[in-house]
Protein backbone atom coordinates (compact mmCIF):
# COMPACT_ATOMS: atom_id res chain seq x y z
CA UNK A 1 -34.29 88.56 -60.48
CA UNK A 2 -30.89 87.86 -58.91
CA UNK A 3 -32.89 87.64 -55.59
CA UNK A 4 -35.48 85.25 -57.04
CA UNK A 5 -32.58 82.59 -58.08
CA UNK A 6 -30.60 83.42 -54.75
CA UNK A 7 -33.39 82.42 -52.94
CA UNK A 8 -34.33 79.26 -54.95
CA UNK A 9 -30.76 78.35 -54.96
CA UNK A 10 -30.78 78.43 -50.99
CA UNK A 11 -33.90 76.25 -51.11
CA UNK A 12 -32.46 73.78 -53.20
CA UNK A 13 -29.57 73.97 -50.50
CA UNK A 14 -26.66 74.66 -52.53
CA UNK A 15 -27.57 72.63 -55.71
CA UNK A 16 -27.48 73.98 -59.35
CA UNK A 17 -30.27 75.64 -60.67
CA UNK A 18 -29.81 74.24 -63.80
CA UNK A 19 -29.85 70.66 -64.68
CA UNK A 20 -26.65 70.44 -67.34
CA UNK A 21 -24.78 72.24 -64.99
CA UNK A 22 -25.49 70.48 -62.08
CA UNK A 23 -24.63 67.24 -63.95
CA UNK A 24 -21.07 68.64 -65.27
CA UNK A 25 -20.05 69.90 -61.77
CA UNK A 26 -21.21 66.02 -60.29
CA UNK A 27 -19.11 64.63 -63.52
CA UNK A 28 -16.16 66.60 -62.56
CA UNK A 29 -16.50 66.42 -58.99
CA UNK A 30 -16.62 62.34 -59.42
CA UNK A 31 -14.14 61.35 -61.43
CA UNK A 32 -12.19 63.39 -58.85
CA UNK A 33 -13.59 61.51 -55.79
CA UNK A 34 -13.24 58.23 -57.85
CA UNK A 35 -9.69 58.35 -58.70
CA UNK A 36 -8.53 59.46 -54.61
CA UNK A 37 -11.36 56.97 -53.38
CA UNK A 38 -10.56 53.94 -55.73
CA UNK A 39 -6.36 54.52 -54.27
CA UNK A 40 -7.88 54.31 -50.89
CA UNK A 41 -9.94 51.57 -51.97
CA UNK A 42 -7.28 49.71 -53.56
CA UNK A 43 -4.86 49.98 -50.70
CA UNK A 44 -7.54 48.95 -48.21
CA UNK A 45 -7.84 45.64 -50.62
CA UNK A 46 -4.15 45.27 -50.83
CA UNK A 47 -4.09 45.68 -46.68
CA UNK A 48 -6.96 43.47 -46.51
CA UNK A 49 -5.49 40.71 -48.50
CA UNK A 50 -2.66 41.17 -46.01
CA UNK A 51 -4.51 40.34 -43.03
CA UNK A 52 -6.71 37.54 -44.64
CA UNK A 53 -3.10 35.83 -45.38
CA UNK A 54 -2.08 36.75 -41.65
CA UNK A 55 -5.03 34.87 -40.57
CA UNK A 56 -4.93 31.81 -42.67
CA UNK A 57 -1.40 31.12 -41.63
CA UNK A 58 -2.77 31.37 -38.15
CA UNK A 59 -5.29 29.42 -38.65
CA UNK A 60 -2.57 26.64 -40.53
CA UNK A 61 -0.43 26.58 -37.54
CA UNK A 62 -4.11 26.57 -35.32
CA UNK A 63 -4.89 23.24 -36.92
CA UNK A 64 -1.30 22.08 -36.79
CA UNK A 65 -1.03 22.21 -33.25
CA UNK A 66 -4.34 20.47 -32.34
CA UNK A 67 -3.71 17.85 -34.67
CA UNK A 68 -0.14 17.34 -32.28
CA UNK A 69 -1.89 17.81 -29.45
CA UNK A 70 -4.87 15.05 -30.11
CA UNK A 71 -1.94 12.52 -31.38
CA UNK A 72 -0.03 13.35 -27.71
CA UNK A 73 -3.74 12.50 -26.25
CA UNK A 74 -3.89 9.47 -28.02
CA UNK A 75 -0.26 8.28 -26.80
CA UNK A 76 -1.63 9.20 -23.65
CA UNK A 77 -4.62 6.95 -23.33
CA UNK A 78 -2.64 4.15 -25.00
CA UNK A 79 0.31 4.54 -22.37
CA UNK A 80 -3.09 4.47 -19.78
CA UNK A 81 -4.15 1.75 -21.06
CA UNK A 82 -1.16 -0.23 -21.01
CA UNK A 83 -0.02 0.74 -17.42
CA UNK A 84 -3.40 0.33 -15.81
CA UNK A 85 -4.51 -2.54 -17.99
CA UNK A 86 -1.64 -4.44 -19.16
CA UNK A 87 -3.68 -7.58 -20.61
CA UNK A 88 -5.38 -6.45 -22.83
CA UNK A 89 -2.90 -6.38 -25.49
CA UNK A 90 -1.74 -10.47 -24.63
CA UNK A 91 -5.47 -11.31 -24.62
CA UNK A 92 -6.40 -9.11 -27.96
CA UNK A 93 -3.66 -10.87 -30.48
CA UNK A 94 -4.82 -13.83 -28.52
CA UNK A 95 -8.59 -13.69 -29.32
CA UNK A 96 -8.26 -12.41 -32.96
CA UNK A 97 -6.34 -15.68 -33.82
CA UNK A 98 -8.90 -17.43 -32.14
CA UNK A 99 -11.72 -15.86 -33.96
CA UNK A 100 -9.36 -16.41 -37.41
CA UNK A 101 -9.36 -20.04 -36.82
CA UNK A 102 -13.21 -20.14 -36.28
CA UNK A 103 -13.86 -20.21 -39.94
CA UNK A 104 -17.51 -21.08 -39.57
CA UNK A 105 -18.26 -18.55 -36.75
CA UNK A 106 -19.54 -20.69 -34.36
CA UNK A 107 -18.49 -19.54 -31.31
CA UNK A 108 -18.78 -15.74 -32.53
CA UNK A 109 -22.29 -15.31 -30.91
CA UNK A 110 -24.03 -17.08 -28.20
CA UNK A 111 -26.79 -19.48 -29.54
CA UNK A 112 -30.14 -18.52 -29.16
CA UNK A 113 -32.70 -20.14 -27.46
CA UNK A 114 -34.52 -20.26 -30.52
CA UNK A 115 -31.76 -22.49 -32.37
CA UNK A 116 -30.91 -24.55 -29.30
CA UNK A 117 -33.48 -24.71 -26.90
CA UNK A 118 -31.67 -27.25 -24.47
CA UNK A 119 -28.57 -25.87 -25.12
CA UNK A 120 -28.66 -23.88 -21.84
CA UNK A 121 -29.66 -26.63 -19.72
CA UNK A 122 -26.48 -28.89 -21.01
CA UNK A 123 -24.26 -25.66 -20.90
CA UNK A 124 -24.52 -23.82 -17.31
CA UNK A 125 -22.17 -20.80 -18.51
CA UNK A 126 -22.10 -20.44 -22.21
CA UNK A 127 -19.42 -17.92 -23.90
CA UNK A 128 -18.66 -16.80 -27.62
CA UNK A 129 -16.04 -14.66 -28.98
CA UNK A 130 -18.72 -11.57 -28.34
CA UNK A 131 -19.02 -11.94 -24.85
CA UNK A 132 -15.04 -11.87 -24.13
CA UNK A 133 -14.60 -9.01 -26.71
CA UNK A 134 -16.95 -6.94 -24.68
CA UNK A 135 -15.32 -7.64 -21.26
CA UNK A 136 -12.22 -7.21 -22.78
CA UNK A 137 -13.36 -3.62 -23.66
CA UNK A 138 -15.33 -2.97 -20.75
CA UNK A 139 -11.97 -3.79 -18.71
CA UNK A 140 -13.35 -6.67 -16.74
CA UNK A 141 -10.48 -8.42 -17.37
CA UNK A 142 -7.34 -6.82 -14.85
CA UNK A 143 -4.94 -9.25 -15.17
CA UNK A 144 -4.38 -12.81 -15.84
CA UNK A 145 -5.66 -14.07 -12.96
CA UNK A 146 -8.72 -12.49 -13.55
CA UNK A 147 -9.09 -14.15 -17.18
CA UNK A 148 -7.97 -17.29 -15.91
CA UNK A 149 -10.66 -17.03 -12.73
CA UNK A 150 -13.53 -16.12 -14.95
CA UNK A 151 -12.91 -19.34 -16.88
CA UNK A 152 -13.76 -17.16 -20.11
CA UNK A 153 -10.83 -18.63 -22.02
CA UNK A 154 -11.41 -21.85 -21.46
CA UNK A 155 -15.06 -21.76 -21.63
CA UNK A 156 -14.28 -20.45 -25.17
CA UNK A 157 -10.85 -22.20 -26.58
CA UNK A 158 -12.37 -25.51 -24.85
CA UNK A 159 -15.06 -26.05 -27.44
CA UNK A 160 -12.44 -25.80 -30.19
CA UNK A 161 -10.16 -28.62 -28.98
């Protein structure tokens, strides 16, 4: 008999035989393991926590120093701007008090063909605010002299007077 439960005993590979048994050793045996592995467990959270701190003050001083470096690029391009095209901050100041004092918008836009259909034949080299806005930002504009040769200004400011 002893033989016969030896053997089934090595079958079962080292489990209980009996069911109540089995289930008080894996009671005891887990409240064991539960109380070491919930310390580990706990400590590993308390260490995580840690870390996850760690890295959001990294990531805070991350964030702080790209936001200084993209304001330094921005100073940058402004300083490049200014050096390499110095008039476009006398014509800009210029042209938005010129567009302020066109209350009715009418030399915002180029007239259309459609609203004027002679009005290109009278006027060889029409210009609205638009137009010198967009040279203005497409740089076409160097210097004074260049304003001044283009004619754009007066083209413009001579319809007002």
């Amino acid at each position: 008999m002893c033989k016969y439960w030896s053997l089934k005993r090595e079958s079962r590979r080292g489990a209980s035989l009996l069911k109540r048994l089995q289930l008080a050793l894996e009671g005891e045996s887990a409240r064991k393991y539960t109380r070491e592995q919930a310390e580990r467990r706990l400590q590993f959270a308390v260490d995580l926590r840690k870390d996850v701190e760690r890295v959001r003050l990294l990531v805070d001083d991350v964030k702080k120093r790209e936001r200084e470096k993209l304001r330094i690029s921005q100073l940058q391009v402004q300083y490049a701007e200014t050096i390499y095209f110095p008039i476009i901050p006398i014509i800009e100041p210029i042209l938005e008090n010129m567009e302020i004092s066109d209350k009715d918008d009418l030399f915002l836009h180029l007239v259309s063909k459609e609203e004027a259909s002679d009005y290109y034949d009278i006027i060889e080299h029409p210009m609205s605010w638009t137009v010198i806005r967009e040279k203005m930002n497409e740089r076409k504009y160097e210097s004074v002299s260049d304003f001044e040769v283009c004619n754009d200004w007066n083209r413009a400011y001579g319809r007002l007077i």
